[in-house]
CSV table of C-alpha atoms and ligand atoms in Angstrom, one decimal:
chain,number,residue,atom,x,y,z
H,65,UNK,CA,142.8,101.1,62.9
H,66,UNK,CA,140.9,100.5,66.0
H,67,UNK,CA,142.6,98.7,69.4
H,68,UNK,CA,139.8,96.7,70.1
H,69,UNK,CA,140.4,96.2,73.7
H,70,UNK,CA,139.4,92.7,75.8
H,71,UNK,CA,137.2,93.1,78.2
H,72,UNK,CA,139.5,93.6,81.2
H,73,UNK,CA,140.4,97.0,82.6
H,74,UNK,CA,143.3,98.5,81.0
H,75,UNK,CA,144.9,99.6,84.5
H,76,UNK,CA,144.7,95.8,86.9
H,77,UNK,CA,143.2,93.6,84.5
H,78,UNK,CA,139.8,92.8,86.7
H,79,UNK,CA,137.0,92.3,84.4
H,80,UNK,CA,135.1,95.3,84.0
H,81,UNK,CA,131.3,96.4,83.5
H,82,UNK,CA,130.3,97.7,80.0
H,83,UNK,CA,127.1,100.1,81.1
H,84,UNK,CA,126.9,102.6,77.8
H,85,UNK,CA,127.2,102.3,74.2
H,86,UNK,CA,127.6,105.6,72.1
H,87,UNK,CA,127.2,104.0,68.5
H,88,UNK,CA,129.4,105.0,65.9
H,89,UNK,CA,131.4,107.9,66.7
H,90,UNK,CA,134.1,109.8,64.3
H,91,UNK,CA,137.3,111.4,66.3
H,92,UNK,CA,136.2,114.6,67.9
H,93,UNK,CA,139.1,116.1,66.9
H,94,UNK,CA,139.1,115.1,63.0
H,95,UNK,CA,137.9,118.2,61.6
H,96,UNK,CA,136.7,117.6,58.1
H,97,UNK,CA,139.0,120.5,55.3
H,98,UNK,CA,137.2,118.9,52.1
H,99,UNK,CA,133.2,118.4,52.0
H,100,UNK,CA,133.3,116.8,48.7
H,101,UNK,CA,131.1,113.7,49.5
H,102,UNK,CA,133.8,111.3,49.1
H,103,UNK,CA,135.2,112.5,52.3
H,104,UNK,CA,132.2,112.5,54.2
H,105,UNK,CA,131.3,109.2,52.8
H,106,UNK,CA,134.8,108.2,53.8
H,107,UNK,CA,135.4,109.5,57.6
H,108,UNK,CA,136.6,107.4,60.0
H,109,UNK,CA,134.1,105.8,62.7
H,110,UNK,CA,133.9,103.4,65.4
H,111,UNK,CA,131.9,101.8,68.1
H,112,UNK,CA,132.5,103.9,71.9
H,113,UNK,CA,131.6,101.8,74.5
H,114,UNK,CA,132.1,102.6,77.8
H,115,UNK,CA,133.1,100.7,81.3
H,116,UNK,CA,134.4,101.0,85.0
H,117,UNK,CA,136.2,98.2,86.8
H,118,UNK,CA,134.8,97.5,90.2
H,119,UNK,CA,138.1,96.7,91.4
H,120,UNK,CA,140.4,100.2,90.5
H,121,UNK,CA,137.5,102.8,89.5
H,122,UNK,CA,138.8,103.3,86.7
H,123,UNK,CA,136.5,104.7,83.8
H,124,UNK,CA,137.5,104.1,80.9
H,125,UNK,CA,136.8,103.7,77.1
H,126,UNK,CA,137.0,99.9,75.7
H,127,UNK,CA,138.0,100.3,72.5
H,128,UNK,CA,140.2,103.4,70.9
H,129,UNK,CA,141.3,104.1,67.6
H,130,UNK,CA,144.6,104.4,66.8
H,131,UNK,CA,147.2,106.7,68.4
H,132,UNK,CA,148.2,108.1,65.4
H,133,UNK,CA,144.7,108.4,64.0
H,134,UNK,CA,144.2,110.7,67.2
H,135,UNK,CA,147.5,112.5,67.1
H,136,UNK,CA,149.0,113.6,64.1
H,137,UNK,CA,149.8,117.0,61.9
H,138,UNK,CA,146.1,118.2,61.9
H,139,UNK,CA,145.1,118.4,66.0
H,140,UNK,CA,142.9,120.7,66.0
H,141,UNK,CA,142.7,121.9,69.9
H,142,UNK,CA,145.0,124.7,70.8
H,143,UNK,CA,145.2,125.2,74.4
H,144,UNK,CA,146.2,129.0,74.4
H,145,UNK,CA,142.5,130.1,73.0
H,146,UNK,CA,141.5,131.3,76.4
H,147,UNK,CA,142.9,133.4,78.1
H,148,UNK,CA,141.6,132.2,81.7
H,149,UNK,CA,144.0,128.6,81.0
H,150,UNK,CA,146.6,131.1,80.3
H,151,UNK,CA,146.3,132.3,83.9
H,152,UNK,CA,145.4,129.1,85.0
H,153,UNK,CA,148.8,127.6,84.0
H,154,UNK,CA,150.9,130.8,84.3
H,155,UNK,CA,150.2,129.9,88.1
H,156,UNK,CA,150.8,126.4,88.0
H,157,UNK,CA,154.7,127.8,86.5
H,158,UNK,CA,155.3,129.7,89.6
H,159,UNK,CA,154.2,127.1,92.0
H,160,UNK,CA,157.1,124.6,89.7
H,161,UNK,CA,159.7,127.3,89.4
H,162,UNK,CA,159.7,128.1,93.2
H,163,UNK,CA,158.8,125.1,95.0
H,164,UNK,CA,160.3,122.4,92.6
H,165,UNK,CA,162.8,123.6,90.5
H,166,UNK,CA,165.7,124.5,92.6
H,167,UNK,CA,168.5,122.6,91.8
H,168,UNK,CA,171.1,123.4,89.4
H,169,UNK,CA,170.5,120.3,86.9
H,170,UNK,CA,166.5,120.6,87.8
H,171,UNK,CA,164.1,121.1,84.5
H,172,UNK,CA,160.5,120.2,83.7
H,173,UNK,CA,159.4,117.5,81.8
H,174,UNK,CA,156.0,118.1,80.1
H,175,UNK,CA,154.0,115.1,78.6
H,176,UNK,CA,151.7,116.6,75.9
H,177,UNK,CA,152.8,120.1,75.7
H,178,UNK,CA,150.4,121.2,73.5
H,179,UNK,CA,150.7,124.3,71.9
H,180,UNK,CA,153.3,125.4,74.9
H,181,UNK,CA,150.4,127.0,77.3
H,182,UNK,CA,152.1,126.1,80.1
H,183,UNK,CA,156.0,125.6,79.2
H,184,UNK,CA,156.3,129.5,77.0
H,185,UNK,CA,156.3,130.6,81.4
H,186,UNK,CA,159.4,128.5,81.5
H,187,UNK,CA,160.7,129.3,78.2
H,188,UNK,CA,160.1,133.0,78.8
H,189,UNK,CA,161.8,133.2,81.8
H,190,UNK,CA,165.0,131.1,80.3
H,191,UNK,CA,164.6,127.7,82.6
H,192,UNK,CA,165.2,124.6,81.8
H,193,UNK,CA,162.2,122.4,80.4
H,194,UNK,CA,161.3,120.3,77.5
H,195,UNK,CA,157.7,119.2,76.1
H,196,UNK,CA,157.1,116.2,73.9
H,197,UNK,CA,153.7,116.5,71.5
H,198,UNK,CA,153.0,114.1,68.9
H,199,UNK,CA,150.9,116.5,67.1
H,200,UNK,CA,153.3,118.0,64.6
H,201,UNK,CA,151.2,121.0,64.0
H,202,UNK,CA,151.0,121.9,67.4
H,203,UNK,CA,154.8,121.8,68.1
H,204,UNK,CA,155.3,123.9,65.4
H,205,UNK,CA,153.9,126.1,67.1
H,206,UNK,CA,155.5,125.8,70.3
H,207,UNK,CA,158.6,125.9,68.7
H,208,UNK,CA,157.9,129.4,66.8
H,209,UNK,CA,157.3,130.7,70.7
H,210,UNK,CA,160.5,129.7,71.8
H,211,UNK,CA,159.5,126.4,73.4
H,212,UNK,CA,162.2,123.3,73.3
H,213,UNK,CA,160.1,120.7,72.1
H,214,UNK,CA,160.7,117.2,70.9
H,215,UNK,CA,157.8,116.1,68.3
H,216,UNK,CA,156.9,112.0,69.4
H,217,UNK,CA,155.0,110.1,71.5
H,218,UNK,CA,156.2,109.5,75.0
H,219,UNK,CA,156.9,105.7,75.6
H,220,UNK,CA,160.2,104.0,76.9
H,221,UNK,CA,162.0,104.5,73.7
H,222,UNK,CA,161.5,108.7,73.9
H,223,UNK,CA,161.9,108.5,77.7
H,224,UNK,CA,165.3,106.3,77.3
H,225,UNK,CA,166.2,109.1,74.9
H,226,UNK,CA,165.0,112.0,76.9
H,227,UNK,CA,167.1,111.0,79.8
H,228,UNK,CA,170.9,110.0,77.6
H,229,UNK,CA,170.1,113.7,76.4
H,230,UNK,CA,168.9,115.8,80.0
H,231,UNK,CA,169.0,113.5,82.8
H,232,UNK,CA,165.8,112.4,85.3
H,233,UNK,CA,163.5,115.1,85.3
H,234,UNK,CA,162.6,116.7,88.2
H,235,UNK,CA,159.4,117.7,87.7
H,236,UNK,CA,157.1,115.8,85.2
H,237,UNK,CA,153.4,117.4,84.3
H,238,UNK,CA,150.6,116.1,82.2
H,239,UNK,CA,148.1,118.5,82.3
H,240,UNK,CA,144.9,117.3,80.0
H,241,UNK,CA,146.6,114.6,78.5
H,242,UNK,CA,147.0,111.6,80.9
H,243,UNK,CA,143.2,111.0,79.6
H,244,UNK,CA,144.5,110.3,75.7
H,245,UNK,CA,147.1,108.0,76.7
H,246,UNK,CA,145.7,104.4,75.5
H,247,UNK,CA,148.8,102.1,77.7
H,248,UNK,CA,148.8,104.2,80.5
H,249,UNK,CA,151.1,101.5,82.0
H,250,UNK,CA,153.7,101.2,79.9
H,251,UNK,CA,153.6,105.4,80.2
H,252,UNK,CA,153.5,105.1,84.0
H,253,UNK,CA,156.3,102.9,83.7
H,254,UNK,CA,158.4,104.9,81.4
H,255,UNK,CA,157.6,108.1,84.0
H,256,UNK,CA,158.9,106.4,86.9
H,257,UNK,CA,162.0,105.3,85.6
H,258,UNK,CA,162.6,109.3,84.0
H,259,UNK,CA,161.8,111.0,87.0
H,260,UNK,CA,164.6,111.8,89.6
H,261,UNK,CA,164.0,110.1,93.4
H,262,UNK,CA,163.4,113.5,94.7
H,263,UNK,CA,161.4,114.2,91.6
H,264,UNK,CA,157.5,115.5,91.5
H,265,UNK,CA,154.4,113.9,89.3
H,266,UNK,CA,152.1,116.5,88.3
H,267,UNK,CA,148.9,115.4,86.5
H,268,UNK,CA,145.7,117.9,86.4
H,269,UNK,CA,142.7,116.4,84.2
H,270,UNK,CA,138.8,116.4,84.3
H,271,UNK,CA,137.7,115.0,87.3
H,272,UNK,CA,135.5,112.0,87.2
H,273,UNK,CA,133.3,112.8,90.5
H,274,UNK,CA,132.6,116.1,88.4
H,275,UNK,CA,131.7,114.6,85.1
H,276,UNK,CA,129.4,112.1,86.9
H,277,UNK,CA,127.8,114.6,89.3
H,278,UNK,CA,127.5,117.2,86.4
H,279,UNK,CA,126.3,114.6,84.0
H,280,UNK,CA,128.8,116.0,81.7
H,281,UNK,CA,129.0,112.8,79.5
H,282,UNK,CA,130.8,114.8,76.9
H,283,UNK,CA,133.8,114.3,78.6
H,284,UNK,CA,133.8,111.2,77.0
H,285,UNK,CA,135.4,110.7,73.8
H,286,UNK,CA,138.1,108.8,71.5
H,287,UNK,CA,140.9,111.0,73.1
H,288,UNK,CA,139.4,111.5,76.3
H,289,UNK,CA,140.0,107.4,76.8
H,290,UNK,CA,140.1,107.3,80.5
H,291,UNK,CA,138.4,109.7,83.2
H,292,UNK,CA,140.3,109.5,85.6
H,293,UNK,CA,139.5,109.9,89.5
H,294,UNK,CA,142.1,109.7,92.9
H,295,UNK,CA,141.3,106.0,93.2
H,296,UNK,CA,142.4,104.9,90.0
H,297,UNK,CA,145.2,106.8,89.5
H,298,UNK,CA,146.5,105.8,92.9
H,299,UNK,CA,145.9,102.3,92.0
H,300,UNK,CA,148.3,102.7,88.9
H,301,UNK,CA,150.9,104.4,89.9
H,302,UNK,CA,151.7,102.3,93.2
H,303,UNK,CA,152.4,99.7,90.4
H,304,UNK,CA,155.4,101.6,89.8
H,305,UNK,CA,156.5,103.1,92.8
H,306,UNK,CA,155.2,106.4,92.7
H,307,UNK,CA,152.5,107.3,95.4
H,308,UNK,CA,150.1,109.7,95.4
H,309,UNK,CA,150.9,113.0,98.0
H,310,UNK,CA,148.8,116.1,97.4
H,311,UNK,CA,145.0,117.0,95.3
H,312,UNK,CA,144.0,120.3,94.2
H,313,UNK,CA,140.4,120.8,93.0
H,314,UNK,CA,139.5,123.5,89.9
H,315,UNK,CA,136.5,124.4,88.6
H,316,UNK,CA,138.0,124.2,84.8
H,317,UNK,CA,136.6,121.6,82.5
H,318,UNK,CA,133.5,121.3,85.0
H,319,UNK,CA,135.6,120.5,87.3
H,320,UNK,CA,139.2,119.3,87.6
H,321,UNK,CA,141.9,117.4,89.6
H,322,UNK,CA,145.8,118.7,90.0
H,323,UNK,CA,147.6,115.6,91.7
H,324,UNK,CA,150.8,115.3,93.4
H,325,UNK,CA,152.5,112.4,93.1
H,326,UNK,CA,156.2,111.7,94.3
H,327,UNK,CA,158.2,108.2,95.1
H,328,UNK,CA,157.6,109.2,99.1
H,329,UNK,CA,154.8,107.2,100.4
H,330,UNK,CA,154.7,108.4,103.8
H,331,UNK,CA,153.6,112.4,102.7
H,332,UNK,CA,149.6,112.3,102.5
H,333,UNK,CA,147.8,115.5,102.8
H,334,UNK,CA,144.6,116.2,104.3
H,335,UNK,CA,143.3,116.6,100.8
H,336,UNK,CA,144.0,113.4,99.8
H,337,UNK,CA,141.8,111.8,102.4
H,338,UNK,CA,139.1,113.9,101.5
H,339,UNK,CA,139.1,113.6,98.3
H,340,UNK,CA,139.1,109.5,99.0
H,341,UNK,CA,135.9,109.7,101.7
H,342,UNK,CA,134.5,111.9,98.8
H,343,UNK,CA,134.7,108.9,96.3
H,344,UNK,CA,133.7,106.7,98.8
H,345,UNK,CA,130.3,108.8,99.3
H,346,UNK,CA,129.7,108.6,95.4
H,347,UNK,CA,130.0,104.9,95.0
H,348,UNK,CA,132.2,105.2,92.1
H,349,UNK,CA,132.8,101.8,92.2
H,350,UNK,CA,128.6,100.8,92.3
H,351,UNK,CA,127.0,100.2,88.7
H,352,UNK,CA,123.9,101.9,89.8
H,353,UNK,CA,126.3,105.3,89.9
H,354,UNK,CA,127.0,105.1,85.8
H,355,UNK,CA,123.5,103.3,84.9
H,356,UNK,CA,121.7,107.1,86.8
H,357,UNK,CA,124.7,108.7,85.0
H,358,UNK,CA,123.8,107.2,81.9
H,359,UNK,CA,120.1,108.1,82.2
H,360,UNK,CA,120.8,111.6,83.0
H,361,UNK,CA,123.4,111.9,79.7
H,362,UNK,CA,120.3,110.5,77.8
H,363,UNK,CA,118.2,113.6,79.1
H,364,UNK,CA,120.2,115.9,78.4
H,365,UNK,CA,120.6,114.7,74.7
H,366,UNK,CA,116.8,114.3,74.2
H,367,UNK,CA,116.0,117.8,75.5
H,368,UNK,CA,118.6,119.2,73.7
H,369,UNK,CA,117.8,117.8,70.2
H,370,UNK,CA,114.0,118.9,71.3
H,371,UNK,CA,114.7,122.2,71.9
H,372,UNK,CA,116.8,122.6,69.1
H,373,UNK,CA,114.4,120.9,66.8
H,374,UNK,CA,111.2,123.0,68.0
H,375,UNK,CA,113.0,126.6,67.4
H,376,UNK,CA,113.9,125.7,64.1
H,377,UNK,CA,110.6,124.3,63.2
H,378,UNK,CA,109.3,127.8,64.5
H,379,UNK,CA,112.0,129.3,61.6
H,380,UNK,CA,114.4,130.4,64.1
H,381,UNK,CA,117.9,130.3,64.0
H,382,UNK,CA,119.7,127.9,65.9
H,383,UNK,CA,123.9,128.0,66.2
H,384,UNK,CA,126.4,127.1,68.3
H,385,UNK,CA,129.5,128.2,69.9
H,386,UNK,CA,132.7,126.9,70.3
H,387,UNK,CA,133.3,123.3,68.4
H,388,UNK,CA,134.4,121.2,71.3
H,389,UNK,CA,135.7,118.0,71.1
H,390,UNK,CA,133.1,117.8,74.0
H,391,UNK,CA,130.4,119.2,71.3
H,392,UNK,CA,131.3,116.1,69.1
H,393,UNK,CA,129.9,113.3,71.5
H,394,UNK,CA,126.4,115.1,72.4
H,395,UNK,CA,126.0,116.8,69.0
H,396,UNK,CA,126.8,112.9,67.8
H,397,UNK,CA,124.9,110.7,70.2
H,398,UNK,CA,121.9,112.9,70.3
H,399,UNK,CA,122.0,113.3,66.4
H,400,UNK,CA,121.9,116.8,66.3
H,401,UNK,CA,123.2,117.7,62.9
H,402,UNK,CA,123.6,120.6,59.9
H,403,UNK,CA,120.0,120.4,58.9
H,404,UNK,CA,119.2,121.9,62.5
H,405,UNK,CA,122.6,123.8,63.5
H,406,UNK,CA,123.4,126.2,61.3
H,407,UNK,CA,126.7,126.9,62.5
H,408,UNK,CA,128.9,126.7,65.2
H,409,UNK,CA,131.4,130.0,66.0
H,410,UNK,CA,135.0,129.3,67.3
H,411,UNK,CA,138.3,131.5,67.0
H,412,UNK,CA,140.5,129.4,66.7
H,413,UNK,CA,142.3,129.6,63.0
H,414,UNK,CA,142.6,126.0,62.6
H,415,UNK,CA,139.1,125.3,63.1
H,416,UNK,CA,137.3,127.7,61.1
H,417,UNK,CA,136.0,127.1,57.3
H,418,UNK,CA,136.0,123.5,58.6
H,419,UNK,CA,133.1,120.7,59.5
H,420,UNK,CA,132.5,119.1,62.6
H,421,UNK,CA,133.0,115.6,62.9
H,422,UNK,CA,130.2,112.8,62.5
H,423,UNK,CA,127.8,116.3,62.1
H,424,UNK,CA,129.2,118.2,59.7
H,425,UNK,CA,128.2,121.5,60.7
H,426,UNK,CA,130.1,124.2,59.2
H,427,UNK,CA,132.6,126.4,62.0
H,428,UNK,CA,132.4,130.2,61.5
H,429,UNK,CA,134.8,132.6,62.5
H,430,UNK,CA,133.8,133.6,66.0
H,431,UNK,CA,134.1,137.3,65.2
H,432,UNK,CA,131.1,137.2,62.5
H,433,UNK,CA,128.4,136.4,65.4
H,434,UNK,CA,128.4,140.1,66.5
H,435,UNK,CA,126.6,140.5,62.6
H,436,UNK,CA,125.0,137.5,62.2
H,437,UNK,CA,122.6,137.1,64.9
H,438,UNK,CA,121.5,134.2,65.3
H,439,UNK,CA,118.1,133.8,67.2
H,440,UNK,CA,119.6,131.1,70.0
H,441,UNK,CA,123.5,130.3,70.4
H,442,UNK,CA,124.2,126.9,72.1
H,443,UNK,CA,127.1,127.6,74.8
H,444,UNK,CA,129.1,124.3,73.5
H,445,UNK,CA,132.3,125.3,75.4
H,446,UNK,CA,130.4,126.2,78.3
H,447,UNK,CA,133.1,125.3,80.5
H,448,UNK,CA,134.8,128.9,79.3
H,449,UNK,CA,131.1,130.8,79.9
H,450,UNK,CA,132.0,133.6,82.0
H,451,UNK,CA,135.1,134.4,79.7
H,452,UNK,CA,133.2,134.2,76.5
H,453,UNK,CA,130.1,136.0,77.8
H,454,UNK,CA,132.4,138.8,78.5
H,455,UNK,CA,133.8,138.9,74.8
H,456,UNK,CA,130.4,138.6,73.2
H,457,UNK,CA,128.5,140.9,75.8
H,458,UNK,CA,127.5,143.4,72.9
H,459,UNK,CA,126.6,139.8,70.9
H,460,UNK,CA,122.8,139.8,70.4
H,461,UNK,CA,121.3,136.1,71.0
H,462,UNK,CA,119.6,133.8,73.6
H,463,UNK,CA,122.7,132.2,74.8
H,464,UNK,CA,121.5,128.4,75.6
H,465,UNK,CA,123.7,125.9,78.2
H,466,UNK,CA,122.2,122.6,78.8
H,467,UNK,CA,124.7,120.8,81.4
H,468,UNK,CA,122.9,119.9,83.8
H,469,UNK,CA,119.5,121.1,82.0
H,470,UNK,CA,118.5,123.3,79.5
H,471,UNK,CA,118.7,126.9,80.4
H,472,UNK,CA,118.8,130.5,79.3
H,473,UNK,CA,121.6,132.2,80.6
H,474,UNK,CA,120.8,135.9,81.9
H,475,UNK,CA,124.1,137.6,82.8
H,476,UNK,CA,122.3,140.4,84.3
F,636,TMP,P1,137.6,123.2,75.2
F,636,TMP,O1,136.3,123.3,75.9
F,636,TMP,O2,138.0,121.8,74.8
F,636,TMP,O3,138.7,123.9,76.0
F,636,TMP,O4,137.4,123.9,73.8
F,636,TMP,C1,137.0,125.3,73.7
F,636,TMP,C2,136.8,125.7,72.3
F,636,TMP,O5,136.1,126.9,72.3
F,636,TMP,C3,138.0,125.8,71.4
F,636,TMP,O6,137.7,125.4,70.1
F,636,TMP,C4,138.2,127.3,71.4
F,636,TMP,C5,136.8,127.9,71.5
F,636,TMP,N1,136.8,129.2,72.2
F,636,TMP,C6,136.3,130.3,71.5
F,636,TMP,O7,135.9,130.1,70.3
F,636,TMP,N2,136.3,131.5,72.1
F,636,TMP,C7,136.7,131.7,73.4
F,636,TMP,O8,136.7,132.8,73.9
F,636,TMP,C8,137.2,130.5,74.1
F,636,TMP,C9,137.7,130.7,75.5
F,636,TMP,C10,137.2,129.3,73.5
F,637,ZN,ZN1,140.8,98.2,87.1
């Protein structure tokens, strides 16, 4: 059940340095259906650890359940909940359909579709693309809207498939998934041989300098195996011929990177050596970096299970909102569990009427917070805050964030 990984790094192999353990940890995305106490007793967990290699900067996760463990007919994240990725990603399609895809055999590739936030632009407007999702539930979905999906995990076999049926792809994406793939180089492999010689490598995920800045160690979980960072991706994919050409820098997720990759290796943008000074400047390769990263996570967790702990002492009521997978490492590793949470809200369908993992507080449809109240709401999903403090302005609670420190959050 669990790759128990040696201890080299998973990209070049250079021994790496283990600087945080997280205990046992259940899969942040393993919602629990049935709270009989068989299945509680019964729910899967396993020792997180985490490292960076001196040598590629890469951060990464030691040892990771397995993929189908992760990925399977039950994922609970659906990427079309907010409305601001929506926007995010219908501007990422026009930037593909009019730089990239010009040619007449040209279509997409995306790794990880999802529930088709991104490809339904492509589908919509009749272009060519296909996604590949190993979560069967979420395709489904896709499908319903239209999307061409193919249900599987990418690896050579699906690539070798993928290109009998359409050809290289022109344009390959991975947006917020690179980070669950456990052999990213047998998948960097299996991209370089799918995508054309003129072809373009898009992957956006959450940006290591962020997370470590932010002290946003709840980036960190079973599916988010690797954080990844300019360095380290460059580092892998120059194994396979594809070279790194262009960065863009979000603020989603706490803060996110969109490269460009392409088999050129003479294009480098200005971006790209900014973005490497700014790595240099943060020493991600330094252990002192992640033991002051690990100290602040630890301060966060403490003040948060305090806080939490002294209003409910006082006999207030203490909830939370939106059920992460990011919620499932702090609400975990600080121990904050459903004698002190009462709920946590969320809209997504899938979610609701369930328990979180490890915690097993109960999720409530989002829409009943407007009646219920509660006293203080913990903004678990507080990397959407300005677009759920609009939906919930008429809401009546405290709202609480705590990345980087505890606060009260006063709109006005
Ligand atoms: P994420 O931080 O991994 O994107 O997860 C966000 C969670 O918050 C997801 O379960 C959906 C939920 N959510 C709401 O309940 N209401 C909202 O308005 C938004 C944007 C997200
Ligand atoms: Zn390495």
């Amino acid at each position: 059940m669990i790759n128990k990984l040696k201890n080299s790094c998973r990209v070049c192999n250079n021994s790496i340095e283990i600087f945080m353990n997280f205990g046992d940890m259940p899969i942040a995305n393993n919602l629990i259906t049935n709270n009989t106490n068989s299945t509680l007793d019964s729910e899967f967990k396993y020792d997180m650890d985490v490292a960076f290699c001196t040598k590629c900067a890469c951060f990464q996760v030691t040892n990771v359940p397995n993929k189908n463990l992760m990925f399977n007919n039950s994922y609970a994240y659906f990427a079309s909940e907010s409305k601001e990725m929506i926007n995010h990603f219908y501007n990422l399609s026009q930037e593909i359909i009019t730089k990239y895809l010009i040619g007449p055999d040209d279509y997409i590739l995306e790794i990880g579709c999802n529930d088709g936030i991104l490809l339904k632009n492509f589908s919509d407007q009749k272009i060519p693309h296909l996604g590949i999702d190993a979560s069967s539930n979420l395709v489904e979905k896709a499908k319903m809207d239209g999307i061409n999906v193919k249900c599987a995990f990418f690896d050579d076999i699906s690539a070798d498939e993928i290109e009998n049926e359409y050809g290289k792809a022109k344009v390959i994406v991975l947006t917020n998934t690179m980070h669950h793939i456990e052999n990213c180089n047998a998948v960097a492999k299996a991209i370089s041989l799918l995508l054309s010689k003129d072809g373009v490598l898009i992957i956006e995920d959450p940006y290591l300098v962020d997370m470590i800045d932010l002290g946003s160690f709840e980036q960190i979980y079973a599916e988010h195996n690797f954080i990844w960072c300019l360095s380290s991706y460059s580092y892998l994919f120059e194994m396979y011929g594809i070279y790194i050409n262009d960065v863009k820098h979000f603020d989603k997720h706490g803060g996110s990177m969109r490269y460009y990759f392409s088999k050129k290796l003479s294009i480098k943008s200005k971006e790209v050596t900014f973005y490497e000074n700014v790595e240099k400047k943060n020493k991600i390769n330094d252990l002192k970096t992640y033991v002051d990263f690990k100290e602040k996570s630890e301060k966060i967790c403490s003040d948060l299970l305090k806080f939490v702990s002294d209003k409910v002492s006082k006999g207030y009521t203490v909830c939370g909102y939106g059920a992460t997978a990011k919620s499932c490492t702090i609400l975990n590793y600080a121990k904050i569990t459903n004698n002190l949470l009462t709920c946590i809200y969320d809209s997504t369908p899938f979610k609701i009427n369930k328990l979180t993992p490890g915690t097993h507080i109960p999720i409530r449809d989002a829409k009943l917070i407007k009646e219920d109240q509660p006293d203080f709401t913990i903004l678990f999903a507080w990397n959407h805050k300005s677009e759920i403090l609009k939906k919930e302005r008429l809401t009546k609670t405290t709202w609480i964030e705590y990345i980087p420190e505890i606060n009260e959050i006063n709109e006005n």
